[in-house]
């Protein structure tokens, strides 16, 4: 091993943007190649969404909409949104495991961009998001969901969801840094995300059968806004009214504003935790 | 010789808790500095400050001639870190773990693979190269962690309790590796709870307790200060303890200590043993047990500070092997 002066590479004082990007891609690779050794994660990302689509479609569909196919325009956009929220929790669990196991310290002791570990994780999680969305959509198409507008609309639909998930994942980053075990991030997921996604139009049309206050929550929930935007983009009309018009811009904007608000709360909190820990 | 590592008056507070009160130390290039202390003494905090992971509340530190807070990036180019909790990615294979570090350090895929293979070979991990690190034994994990910290051929290496929880054989393996590093001119800062480990590996030792340096010097100087070995006498009758303590104290020329039924004293010269036996016999003190053993960290502490370490972690005999 040679050590002496050869290893003293000039006096580079910082990482160039190109290097930072390459380091982010390397860490993205690292987060994705993990799946190979942890098949349970693949089950999480694939089989679980498939199971939920099938259970909801065949158990609730006939009761809620009269038939499986009539339920599809409600269910598929709704469950894609729900899945995006749950999937954003993996950012927090992964971060928590890295910090707890000392992997994060190793990264921080390397001459790499400070942002690369987190950026690499988020990018990898985005790839996983796209994977789950594609699976949900594919299963939906197999059992009767129809894109009644244009296939090209899938692009803005995915981008909108990814943008929201990215903003929402800061809540997950915060929880990941605040708790001491990855399981606790999961518990947060179940106790917060389940109510948020069910108090929405993800699985049912909002109607006046609900008490006013529940209805108010349902209508203003970002999950409902995302559901509306997705239905507008992919189905093109409100559920049960083929002649009606389903606006996209308004709900999409409201959902993104929700995302920005969530990030505005959790980015500073997360950065504070980062600093407290160091 | 220039100092590879140098710290002056490091202080670190976490809210009300004082982790470091005053730590100064230095290591010349190409030497091993042992930082010795019990759990909670501030060893890990000191390492983390020097490795740029956390900023000191007060004080100043330079690694490789660069300030660790203002020139952290340059410091990171020179150092390798093996933390107390092996920072390997359990979901990656041995080879992937090293490939990852090589790529992050800017090596080409080909170079990073070659370097990974070279280190796996050197640390006897070639057979496990394609296995996920979660299947590794504790010793293998530490070796992989150490290999990961060496990918970039660091000039300065921080090893935070590299052998804690390892079985004696794995510990011996790691010692050999550390000795090999200094042959290559690497400067090593090694923290440990084991006096024997510091004695075996370090050129200089700094003893810290409750966030302060309480002694420093070469292992020999330190041992002569506290006695290299400990003589222990257990009289049959508890009433004889005082008398036995007086005898061993005189012969060892050090202050004896009585704990329960046991009388102990640090001895610099083990030749006193026959005299001890004779004098105890002359005094008519029946002895249940008489033994000579190496000083533990706890005794070093007692000799230096007059108090024992807060737990028995420093005593290798009392330590349990932790399966990692």
PDB file of C-alpha atoms in Angstrom, chain B residues 29-314:
ATOM      1  CA  UNK B  29       2.910  10.975  11.514  1.00  0.00           C
ATOM      2  CA  UNK B  30       3.287   7.223  11.190  1.00  0.00           C
ATOM      3  CA  UNK B  31       2.620   6.422  14.838  1.00  0.00           C
ATOM      4  CA  UNK B  32      -0.260   4.841  16.732  1.00  0.00           C
ATOM      5  CA  UNK B  33      -1.920   6.937  19.409  1.00  0.00           C
ATOM      6  CA  UNK B  34      -3.997   4.926  21.859  1.00  0.00           C
ATOM      7  CA  UNK B  35      -6.874   6.739  23.542  1.00  0.00           C
ATOM      8  CA  UNK B  36      -7.692   4.720  26.613  1.00  0.00           C
ATOM      9  CA  UNK B  37     -10.722   5.161  28.807  1.00  0.00           C
ATOM     10  CA  UNK B  38     -13.857   3.538  30.178  1.00  0.00           C
ATOM     11  CA  UNK B  39     -17.323   3.739  28.638  1.00  0.00           C
ATOM     12  CA  UNK B  40     -18.561   7.299  28.493  1.00  0.00           C
ATOM     13  CA  UNK B  41     -15.115   8.850  29.001  1.00  0.00           C
ATOM     14  CA  UNK B  42     -15.385  10.777  25.733  1.00  0.00           C
ATOM     15  CA  UNK B  43     -13.419   8.525  23.383  1.00  0.00           C
ATOM     16  CA  UNK B  44     -16.101   8.360  20.704  1.00  0.00           C
ATOM     17  CA  UNK B  45     -16.845  12.086  20.914  1.00  0.00           C
ATOM     18  CA  UNK B  46     -13.135  12.858  20.495  1.00  0.00           C
ATOM     19  CA  UNK B  47     -12.945  10.567  17.467  1.00  0.00           C
ATOM     20  CA  UNK B  48     -16.066  12.086  15.929  1.00  0.00           C
ATOM     21  CA  UNK B  49     -14.673  15.614  16.280  1.00  0.00           C
ATOM     22  CA  UNK B  50     -11.353  14.629  14.699  1.00  0.00           C
ATOM     23  CA  UNK B  51     -13.150  12.765  11.887  1.00  0.00           C
ATOM     24  CA  UNK B  52     -15.243  15.909  11.133  1.00  0.00           C
ATOM     25  CA  UNK B  53     -18.550  14.281  12.127  1.00  0.00           C
ATOM     26  CA  UNK B  54     -19.280  16.742  14.873  1.00  0.00           C
ATOM     27  CA  UNK B  55     -17.965  20.196  15.722  1.00  0.00           C
ATOM     28  CA  UNK B  56     -16.377  20.934  19.088  1.00  0.00           C
ATOM     29  CA  UNK B  57     -18.125  23.434  21.360  1.00  0.00           C
ATOM     30  CA  UNK B  58     -14.714  24.955  22.082  1.00  0.00           C
ATOM     31  CA  UNK B  59     -11.103  24.169  21.315  1.00  0.00           C
ATOM     32  CA  UNK B  60      -9.208  23.514  18.149  1.00  0.00           C
ATOM     33  CA  UNK B  61      -8.126  20.439  16.220  1.00  0.00           C
ATOM     34  CA  UNK B  62      -6.011  19.820  13.152  1.00  0.00           C
ATOM     35  CA  UNK B  63      -5.754  16.628  11.157  1.00  0.00           C
ATOM     36  CA  UNK B  64      -3.098  16.392   8.468  1.00  0.00           C
ATOM     37  CA  UNK B  65      -2.472  20.093   9.001  1.00  0.00           C
ATOM     38  CA  UNK B  66      -6.075  21.080   8.254  1.00  0.00           C
ATOM     39  CA  UNK B  67      -8.530  22.525  10.754  1.00  0.00           C
ATOM     40  CA  UNK B  68     -11.329  19.975  11.279  1.00  0.00           C
ATOM     41  CA  UNK B  69     -14.103  22.561  11.395  1.00  0.00           C
ATOM     42  CA  UNK B  70     -13.039  25.129   8.802  1.00  0.00           C
ATOM     43  CA  UNK B  71     -11.358  22.709   6.372  1.00  0.00           C
ATOM     44  CA  UNK B  72     -13.422  19.589   6.952  1.00  0.00           C
ATOM     45  CA  UNK B  73     -13.479  18.637   3.288  1.00  0.00           C
ATOM     46  CA  UNK B  74      -9.682  18.505   3.028  1.00  0.00           C
ATOM     47  CA  UNK B  75      -9.516  16.511   6.249  1.00  0.00           C
ATOM     48  CA  UNK B  76     -12.006  14.009   4.809  1.00  0.00           C
ATOM     49  CA  UNK B  77      -9.691  13.457   1.868  1.00  0.00           C
ATOM     50  CA  UNK B  78      -6.968  12.257   4.223  1.00  0.00           C
ATOM     51  CA  UNK B  79      -8.800  10.129   6.739  1.00  0.00           C
ATOM     52  CA  UNK B  80     -10.440   6.760   7.124  1.00  0.00           C
ATOM     53  CA  UNK B  81     -12.921   5.998   9.896  1.00  0.00           C
ATOM     54  CA  UNK B  82     -13.924   2.723  11.453  1.00  0.00           C
ATOM     55  CA  UNK B  83     -16.624   3.450  13.966  1.00  0.00           C
ATOM     56  CA  UNK B  84     -17.620   1.649  17.099  1.00  0.00           C
ATOM     57  CA  UNK B  85     -20.627   0.231  15.304  1.00  0.00           C
ATOM     58  CA  UNK B  86     -19.312  -1.289  12.122  1.00  0.00           C
ATOM     59  CA  UNK B  87     -20.635   1.024   9.426  1.00  0.00           C
ATOM     60  CA  UNK B  88     -21.109  -1.596   6.770  1.00  0.00           C
ATOM     61  CA  UNK B  89     -24.252  -1.821   4.696  1.00  0.00           C
ATOM     62  CA  UNK B  90     -25.747  -5.140   5.732  1.00  0.00           C
ATOM     63  CA  UNK B  91     -27.855  -5.380   2.607  1.00  0.00           C
ATOM     64  CA  UNK B  92     -24.845  -5.190   0.302  1.00  0.00           C
ATOM     65  CA  UNK B  93     -22.265  -7.909  -0.295  1.00  0.00           C
ATOM     66  CA  UNK B  94     -18.709  -7.565   0.948  1.00  0.00           C
ATOM     67  CA  UNK B  95     -17.550  -6.613  -2.531  1.00  0.00           C
ATOM     68  CA  UNK B  96     -20.417  -4.142  -3.089  1.00  0.00           C
ATOM     69  CA  UNK B  97     -19.662  -2.380   0.179  1.00  0.00           C
ATOM     70  CA  UNK B  98     -16.092  -1.680  -0.938  1.00  0.00           C
ATOM     71  CA  UNK B  99     -17.116  -0.909  -4.509  1.00  0.00           C
ATOM     72  CA  UNK B 100     -19.538   1.701  -3.164  1.00  0.00           C
ATOM     73  CA  UNK B 101     -16.815   3.512  -1.230  1.00  0.00           C
ATOM     74  CA  UNK B 102     -14.393   3.341  -4.162  1.00  0.00           C
ATOM     75  CA  UNK B 103     -16.966   4.821  -6.524  1.00  0.00           C
ATOM     76  CA  UNK B 104     -17.858   7.562  -4.044  1.00  0.00           C
ATOM     77  CA  UNK B 105     -14.167   8.431  -3.875  1.00  0.00           C
ATOM     78  CA  UNK B 106     -14.171   8.956  -7.622  1.00  0.00           C
ATOM     79  CA  UNK B 107     -12.488   5.736  -8.752  1.00  0.00           C
ATOM     80  CA  UNK B 108     -13.491   4.224 -12.084  1.00  0.00           C
ATOM     81  CA  UNK B 109     -15.621   1.085 -11.875  1.00  0.00           C
ATOM     82  CA  UNK B 110     -12.624  -1.008 -12.901  1.00  0.00           C
ATOM     83  CA  UNK B 111     -10.263   0.537 -10.343  1.00  0.00           C
ATOM     84  CA  UNK B 112     -12.868   0.346  -7.589  1.00  0.00           C
ATOM     85  CA  UNK B 113     -13.448  -3.352  -8.319  1.00  0.00           C
ATOM     86  CA  UNK B 114      -9.725  -4.090  -8.323  1.00  0.00           C
ATOM     87  CA  UNK B 115      -9.225  -2.217  -5.057  1.00  0.00           C
ATOM     88  CA  UNK B 116     -12.189  -4.066  -3.504  1.00  0.00           C
ATOM     89  CA  UNK B 117     -10.772  -7.443  -4.546  1.00  0.00           C
ATOM     90  CA  UNK B 118      -7.349  -6.520  -3.206  1.00  0.00           C
ATOM     91  CA  UNK B 119      -8.736  -5.517   0.203  1.00  0.00           C
ATOM     92  CA  UNK B 120     -11.047  -8.532   0.438  1.00  0.00           C
ATOM     93  CA  UNK B 121      -8.056 -10.746  -0.215  1.00  0.00           C
ATOM     94  CA  UNK B 122      -5.910  -8.939   2.329  1.00  0.00           C
ATOM     95  CA  UNK B 123      -8.588  -9.207   5.024  1.00  0.00           C
ATOM     96  CA  UNK B 124      -9.392 -12.852   4.238  1.00  0.00           C
ATOM     97  CA  UNK B 125     -12.893 -11.994   3.034  1.00  0.00           C
ATOM     98  CA  UNK B 126     -12.572 -13.206  -0.552  1.00  0.00           C
ATOM     99  CA  UNK B 127     -14.794 -16.210   0.118  1.00  0.00           C
ATOM    100  CA  UNK B 128     -17.507 -13.934   1.463  1.00  0.00           C
ATOM    101  CA  UNK B 129     -17.175 -11.309  -1.283  1.00  0.00           C
ATOM    102  CA  UNK B 130     -20.516 -12.196  -2.863  1.00  0.00           C
ATOM    103  CA  UNK B 131     -22.451 -12.684   0.367  1.00  0.00           C
ATOM    104  CA  UNK B 132     -24.609 -10.003   1.994  1.00  0.00           C
ATOM    105  CA  UNK B 133     -22.817  -8.475   4.979  1.00  0.00           C
ATOM    106  CA  UNK B 134     -25.803  -9.326   7.207  1.00  0.00           C
ATOM    107  CA  UNK B 135     -24.619 -12.945   7.097  1.00  0.00           C
ATOM    108  CA  UNK B 136     -21.106 -12.038   8.350  1.00  0.00           C
ATOM    109  CA  UNK B 137     -19.788 -12.895  11.819  1.00  0.00           C
ATOM    110  CA  UNK B 138     -18.803 -10.061  14.157  1.00  0.00           C
ATOM    111  CA  UNK B 139     -15.127 -10.422  13.312  1.00  0.00           C
ATOM    112  CA  UNK B 140     -15.780 -10.463   9.559  1.00  0.00           C
ATOM    113  CA  UNK B 141     -17.941  -7.369   9.848  1.00  0.00           C
ATOM    114  CA  UNK B 142     -15.186  -5.469  11.652  1.00  0.00           C
ATOM    115  CA  UNK B 143     -12.658  -6.539   9.047  1.00  0.00           C
ATOM    116  CA  UNK B 144     -14.974  -5.397   6.268  1.00  0.00           C
ATOM    117  CA  UNK B 145     -15.523  -2.109   8.068  1.00  0.00           C
ATOM    118  CA  UNK B 146     -11.784  -1.622   8.375  1.00  0.00           C
ATOM    119  CA  UNK B 147     -11.328  -2.533   4.717  1.00  0.00           C
ATOM    120  CA  UNK B 148     -13.975   0.058   3.796  1.00  0.00           C
ATOM    121  CA  UNK B 149     -12.061   2.737   5.679  1.00  0.00           C
ATOM    122  CA  UNK B 150      -8.887   1.843   3.757  1.00  0.00           C
ATOM    123  CA  UNK B 151     -10.319   1.961   0.218  1.00  0.00           C
ATOM    124  CA  UNK B 152      -9.062   5.509  -0.321  1.00  0.00           C
ATOM    125  CA  UNK B 153      -5.575   4.746   1.093  1.00  0.00           C
ATOM    126  CA  UNK B 154      -5.972   7.203   3.973  1.00  0.00           C
ATOM    127  CA  UNK B 155      -2.912   8.724   5.596  1.00  0.00           C
ATOM    128  CA  UNK B 156      -4.685   8.976   8.903  1.00  0.00           C
ATOM    129  CA  UNK B 157      -6.968   6.328  10.291  1.00  0.00           C
ATOM    130  CA  UNK B 158      -9.421   6.540  13.183  1.00  0.00           C
ATOM    131  CA  UNK B 159     -10.357   3.264  14.828  1.00  0.00           C
ATOM    132  CA  UNK B 160     -13.027   3.661  17.473  1.00  0.00           C
ATOM    133  CA  UNK B 161     -12.984   0.596  19.721  1.00  0.00           C
ATOM    134  CA  UNK B 162     -12.240  -1.734  16.823  1.00  0.00           C
ATOM    135  CA  UNK B 163     -12.135  -4.878  18.944  1.00  0.00           C
ATOM    136  CA  UNK B 164     -14.898  -4.309  21.491  1.00  0.00           C
ATOM    137  CA  UNK B 165     -17.104  -7.389  21.561  1.00  0.00           C
ATOM    138  CA  UNK B 166     -14.747  -9.538  19.511  1.00  0.00           C
ATOM    139  CA  UNK B 167     -13.487 -12.927  20.572  1.00  0.00           C
ATOM    140  CA  UNK B 168      -9.755 -13.184  21.386  1.00  0.00           C
ATOM    141  CA  UNK B 169      -8.828 -14.663  18.026  1.00  0.00           C
ATOM    142  CA  UNK B 170     -10.565 -11.931  16.002  1.00  0.00           C
ATOM    143  CA  UNK B 171      -8.974  -9.373  18.285  1.00  0.00           C
ATOM    144  CA  UNK B 172      -5.546 -10.820  17.532  1.00  0.00           C
ATOM    145  CA  UNK B 173      -6.333 -10.667  13.807  1.00  0.00           C
ATOM    146  CA  UNK B 174      -7.194  -6.999  14.025  1.00  0.00           C
ATOM    147  CA  UNK B 175      -4.056  -6.233  15.985  1.00  0.00           C
ATOM    148  CA  UNK B 176      -1.975  -7.757  13.223  1.00  0.00           C
ATOM    149  CA  UNK B 177      -3.763  -5.647  10.643  1.00  0.00           C
ATOM    150  CA  UNK B 178      -3.193  -2.438  12.609  1.00  0.00           C
ATOM    151  CA  UNK B 179       0.518  -3.243  12.961  1.00  0.00           C
ATOM    152  CA  UNK B 180       0.689  -3.782   9.213  1.00  0.00           C
ATOM    153  CA  UNK B 181      -0.821  -0.331   8.604  1.00  0.00           C
ATOM    154  CA  UNK B 182       1.807   1.545  10.543  1.00  0.00           C
ATOM    155  CA  UNK B 183       4.469  -0.309   8.583  1.00  0.00           C
ATOM    156  CA  UNK B 184       2.971   1.495   5.589  1.00  0.00           C
ATOM    157  CA  UNK B 185       3.339   4.844   7.289  1.00  0.00           C
ATOM    158  CA  UNK B 186      -0.296   5.387   8.227  1.00  0.00           C
ATOM    159  CA  UNK B 187      -1.012   7.375  11.381  1.00  0.00           C
ATOM    160  CA  UNK B 188      -3.562   5.622  13.574  1.00  0.00           C
ATOM    161  CA  UNK B 189      -5.709   6.924  16.391  1.00  0.00           C
ATOM    162  CA  UNK B 190      -7.156   3.969  18.225  1.00  0.00           C
ATOM    163  CA  UNK B 191      -9.597   4.145  21.097  1.00  0.00           C
ATOM    164  CA  UNK B 192      -9.917   1.230  23.452  1.00  0.00           C
ATOM    165  CA  UNK B 193     -11.112   0.148  26.849  1.00  0.00           C
ATOM    166  CA  UNK B 194      -8.351  -2.427  27.135  1.00  0.00           C
ATOM    167  CA  UNK B 195      -5.000  -1.516  28.596  1.00  0.00           C
ATOM    168  CA  UNK B 196      -3.480  -4.575  26.966  1.00  0.00           C
ATOM    169  CA  UNK B 197      -4.629  -3.455  23.536  1.00  0.00           C
ATOM    170  CA  UNK B 198      -3.155   0.018  23.972  1.00  0.00           C
ATOM    171  CA  UNK B 199       0.018  -1.561  25.316  1.00  0.00           C
ATOM    172  CA  UNK B 200       0.268  -3.900  22.318  1.00  0.00           C
ATOM    173  CA  UNK B 201      -0.406  -1.360  19.596  1.00  0.00           C
ATOM    174  CA  UNK B 202       0.213   2.203  20.696  1.00  0.00           C
ATOM    175  CA  UNK B 203       3.399   4.232  20.560  1.00  0.00           C
ATOM    176  CA  UNK B 204       1.780   6.756  22.869  1.00  0.00           C
ATOM    177  CA  UNK B 205      -1.234   6.544  25.114  1.00  0.00           C
ATOM    178  CA  UNK B 206      -3.631   9.197  26.290  1.00  0.00           C
ATOM    179  CA  UNK B 207      -5.861   8.192  29.184  1.00  0.00           C
ATOM    180  CA  UNK B 208      -9.145  10.040  29.375  1.00  0.00           C
ATOM    181  CA  UNK B 209     -11.792  10.042  32.059  1.00  0.00           C
ATOM    182  CA  UNK B 210     -15.008  12.020  32.248  1.00  0.00           C
ATOM    183  CA  UNK B 211     -14.033  14.113  29.257  1.00  0.00           C
ATOM    184  CA  UNK B 212     -10.542  15.003  30.482  1.00  0.00           C
ATOM    185  CA  UNK B 213      -7.042  13.777  29.761  1.00  0.00           C
ATOM    186  CA  UNK B 214      -5.730  12.407  33.042  1.00  0.00           C
ATOM    187  CA  UNK B 215      -2.444  10.925  31.878  1.00  0.00           C
ATOM    188  CA  UNK B 216      -0.366  10.534  28.760  1.00  0.00           C
ATOM    189  CA  UNK B 217       2.922   9.029  27.735  1.00  0.00           C
ATOM    190  CA  UNK B 218       4.428   5.884  26.287  1.00  0.00           C
ATOM    191  CA  UNK B 219       2.946   2.569  27.403  1.00  0.00           C
ATOM    192  CA  UNK B 220       6.087   1.838  29.457  1.00  0.00           C
ATOM    193  CA  UNK B 221       6.019   5.185  31.196  1.00  0.00           C
ATOM    194  CA  UNK B 222       2.366   4.730  31.995  1.00  0.00           C
ATOM    195  CA  UNK B 223       2.828   1.236  33.308  1.00  0.00           C
ATOM    196  CA  UNK B 224       5.697   2.215  35.534  1.00  0.00           C
ATOM    197  CA  UNK B 225       3.512   5.002  36.854  1.00  0.00           C
ATOM    198  CA  UNK B 226       0.713   2.647  37.777  1.00  0.00           C
ATOM    199  CA  UNK B 227       2.501  -0.684  38.123  1.00  0.00           C
ATOM    200  CA  UNK B 228       2.548  -3.171  35.332  1.00  0.00           C
ATOM    201  CA  UNK B 229       0.994  -5.966  37.325  1.00  0.00           C
ATOM    202  CA  UNK B 230      -1.333  -6.381  40.237  1.00  0.00           C
ATOM    203  CA  UNK B 231      -0.680  -8.571  43.234  1.00  0.00           C
ATOM    204  CA  UNK B 232      -3.791  -9.882  44.948  1.00  0.00           C
ATOM    205  CA  UNK B 233      -3.980 -11.565  48.334  1.00  0.00           C
ATOM    206  CA  UNK B 234      -7.069 -13.026  49.935  1.00  0.00           C
ATOM    207  CA  UNK B 235      -6.398 -13.886  53.587  1.00  0.00           C
ATOM    208  CA  UNK B 236      -8.374 -16.755  55.075  1.00  0.00           C
ATOM    209  CA  UNK B 237      -9.360 -14.622  58.052  1.00  0.00           C
ATOM    210  CA  UNK B 238     -10.901 -11.256  57.290  1.00  0.00           C
ATOM    211  CA  UNK B 239      -9.149  -9.847  60.396  1.00  0.00           C
ATOM    212  CA  UNK B 240      -5.785 -10.316  58.674  1.00  0.00           C
ATOM    213  CA  UNK B 241      -6.582  -7.994  55.801  1.00  0.00           C
ATOM    214  CA  UNK B 242      -5.014  -4.903  57.383  1.00  0.00           C
ATOM    215  CA  UNK B 243      -1.827  -6.728  58.253  1.00  0.00           C
ATOM    216  CA  UNK B 244      -1.580  -8.262  54.788  1.00  0.00           C
ATOM    217  CA  UNK B 245      -2.144  -4.876  53.197  1.00  0.00           C
ATOM    218  CA  UNK B 246       0.689  -3.397  55.255  1.00  0.00           C
ATOM    219  CA  UNK B 247       3.104  -6.135  54.154  1.00  0.00           C
ATOM    220  CA  UNK B 248       2.337  -5.997  50.420  1.00  0.00           C
ATOM    221  CA  UNK B 249       2.280  -2.211  50.509  1.00  0.00           C
ATOM    222  CA  UNK B 250       5.772  -2.098  51.973  1.00  0.00           C
ATOM    223  CA  UNK B 251       7.198  -4.613  49.536  1.00  0.00           C
ATOM    224  CA  UNK B 252       5.581  -3.149  46.430  1.00  0.00           C
ATOM    225  CA  UNK B 253       6.240   0.407  47.566  1.00  0.00           C
ATOM    226  CA  UNK B 254       2.721   1.389  46.544  1.00  0.00           C
ATOM    227  CA  UNK B 255      -0.600   2.067  48.230  1.00  0.00           C
ATOM    228  CA  UNK B 256      -2.553  -1.168  48.766  1.00  0.00           C
ATOM    229  CA  UNK B 257      -6.297  -1.316  48.427  1.00  0.00           C
ATOM    230  CA  UNK B 258      -8.773  -3.467  50.352  1.00  0.00           C
ATOM    231  CA  UNK B 259     -11.980  -4.465  48.658  1.00  0.00           C
ATOM    232  CA  UNK B 260     -14.152  -7.011  50.438  1.00  0.00           C
ATOM    233  CA  UNK B 261     -11.888  -9.937  51.274  1.00  0.00           C
ATOM    234  CA  UNK B 262      -9.302  -8.964  48.685  1.00  0.00           C
ATOM    235  CA  UNK B 263      -6.102  -6.990  49.218  1.00  0.00           C
ATOM    236  CA  UNK B 264      -4.484  -5.699  46.038  1.00  0.00           C
ATOM    237  CA  UNK B 265      -1.493  -3.597  45.131  1.00  0.00           C
ATOM    238  CA  UNK B 266       0.168  -2.592  41.863  1.00  0.00           C
ATOM    239  CA  UNK B 267       3.682  -4.006  41.521  1.00  0.00           C
ATOM    240  CA  UNK B 268       6.339  -2.767  39.125  1.00  0.00           C
ATOM    241  CA  UNK B 269       8.793  -5.576  39.889  1.00  0.00           C
ATOM    242  CA  UNK B 270       7.364  -9.082  39.991  1.00  0.00           C
ATOM    243  CA  UNK B 271      10.479 -10.268  41.866  1.00  0.00           C
ATOM    244  CA  UNK B 272       8.750  -9.247  45.096  1.00  0.00           C
ATOM    245  CA  UNK B 273       6.583 -12.375  44.978  1.00  0.00           C
ATOM    246  CA  UNK B 274       8.832 -14.689  47.056  1.00  0.00           C
ATOM    247  CA  UNK B 275       9.317 -11.971  49.659  1.00  0.00           C
ATOM    248  CA  UNK B 276       5.581 -11.507  49.896  1.00  0.00           C
ATOM    249  CA  UNK B 277       5.056 -15.204  50.517  1.00  0.00           C
ATOM    250  CA  UNK B 278       7.794 -15.259  53.162  1.00  0.00           C
ATOM    251  CA  UNK B 279       6.566 -12.176  55.024  1.00  0.00           C
ATOM    252  CA  UNK B 280       2.960 -13.340  55.037  1.00  0.00           C
ATOM    253  CA  UNK B 281       4.091 -16.697  56.380  1.00  0.00           C
ATOM    254  CA  UNK B 282       6.272 -15.050  59.032  1.00  0.00           C
ATOM    255  CA  UNK B 283       3.327 -12.955  60.128  1.00  0.00           C
ATOM    256  CA  UNK B 284       1.206 -16.088  60.441  1.00  0.00           C
ATOM    257  CA  UNK B 285      -1.327 -14.920  57.892  1.00  0.00           C
ATOM    258  CA  UNK B 286      -3.071 -17.885  56.263  1.00  0.00           C
ATOM    259  CA  UNK B 287      -3.648 -17.146  52.618  1.00  0.00           C
ATOM    260  CA  UNK B 288      -6.676 -18.437  50.712  1.00  0.00           C
ATOM    261  CA  UNK B 289      -5.514 -17.055  47.370  1.00  0.00           C
ATOM    262  CA  UNK B 290      -2.463 -15.266  46.080  1.00  0.00           C
ATOM    263  CA  UNK B 291      -2.110 -14.138  42.499  1.00  0.00           C
ATOM    264  CA  UNK B 292      -0.273 -11.862  40.134  1.00  0.00           C
ATOM    265  CA  UNK B 293      -1.967 -10.508  37.047  1.00  0.00           C
ATOM    266  CA  UNK B 294      -1.756  -7.690  34.532  1.00  0.00           C
ATOM    267  CA  UNK B 295      -3.283  -4.369  35.564  1.00  0.00           C
ATOM    268  CA  UNK B 296      -6.710  -3.789  34.173  1.00  0.00           C
ATOM    269  CA  UNK B 297      -7.884  -0.414  32.993  1.00  0.00           C
ATOM    270  CA  UNK B 298      -9.768  -0.175  36.237  1.00  0.00           C
ATOM    271  CA  UNK B 299      -6.523  -0.333  38.212  1.00  0.00           C
ATOM    272  CA  UNK B 300      -4.842   2.180  35.965  1.00  0.00           C
ATOM    273  CA  UNK B 301      -7.746   4.418  36.731  1.00  0.00           C
ATOM    274  CA  UNK B 302      -7.599   3.810  40.408  1.00  0.00           C
ATOM    275  CA  UNK B 303      -3.884   4.544  40.435  1.00  0.00           C
ATOM    276  CA  UNK B 304      -4.346   7.728  38.389  1.00  0.00           C
ATOM    277  CA  UNK B 305      -7.556   9.117  39.774  1.00  0.00           C
ATOM    278  CA  UNK B 306      -8.244   7.415  43.075  1.00  0.00           C
ATOM    279  CA  UNK B 307     -11.633   6.279  41.817  1.00  0.00           C
ATOM    280  CA  UNK B 308     -12.726   3.224  39.959  1.00  0.00           C
ATOM    281  CA  UNK B 309     -14.247   3.259  36.498  1.00  0.00           C
ATOM    282  CA  UNK B 310     -18.001   3.543  36.750  1.00  0.00           C
ATOM    283  CA  UNK B 311     -18.508   0.047  35.500  1.00  0.00           C
ATOM    284  CA  UNK B 312     -16.424  -3.073  35.126  1.00  0.00           C
ATOM    285  CA  UNK B 313     -16.088  -2.619  31.375  1.00  0.00           C
ATOM    286  CA  UNK B 314     -12.375  -1.986  31.689  1.00  0.00           C
TER     287      UNK B 314
END
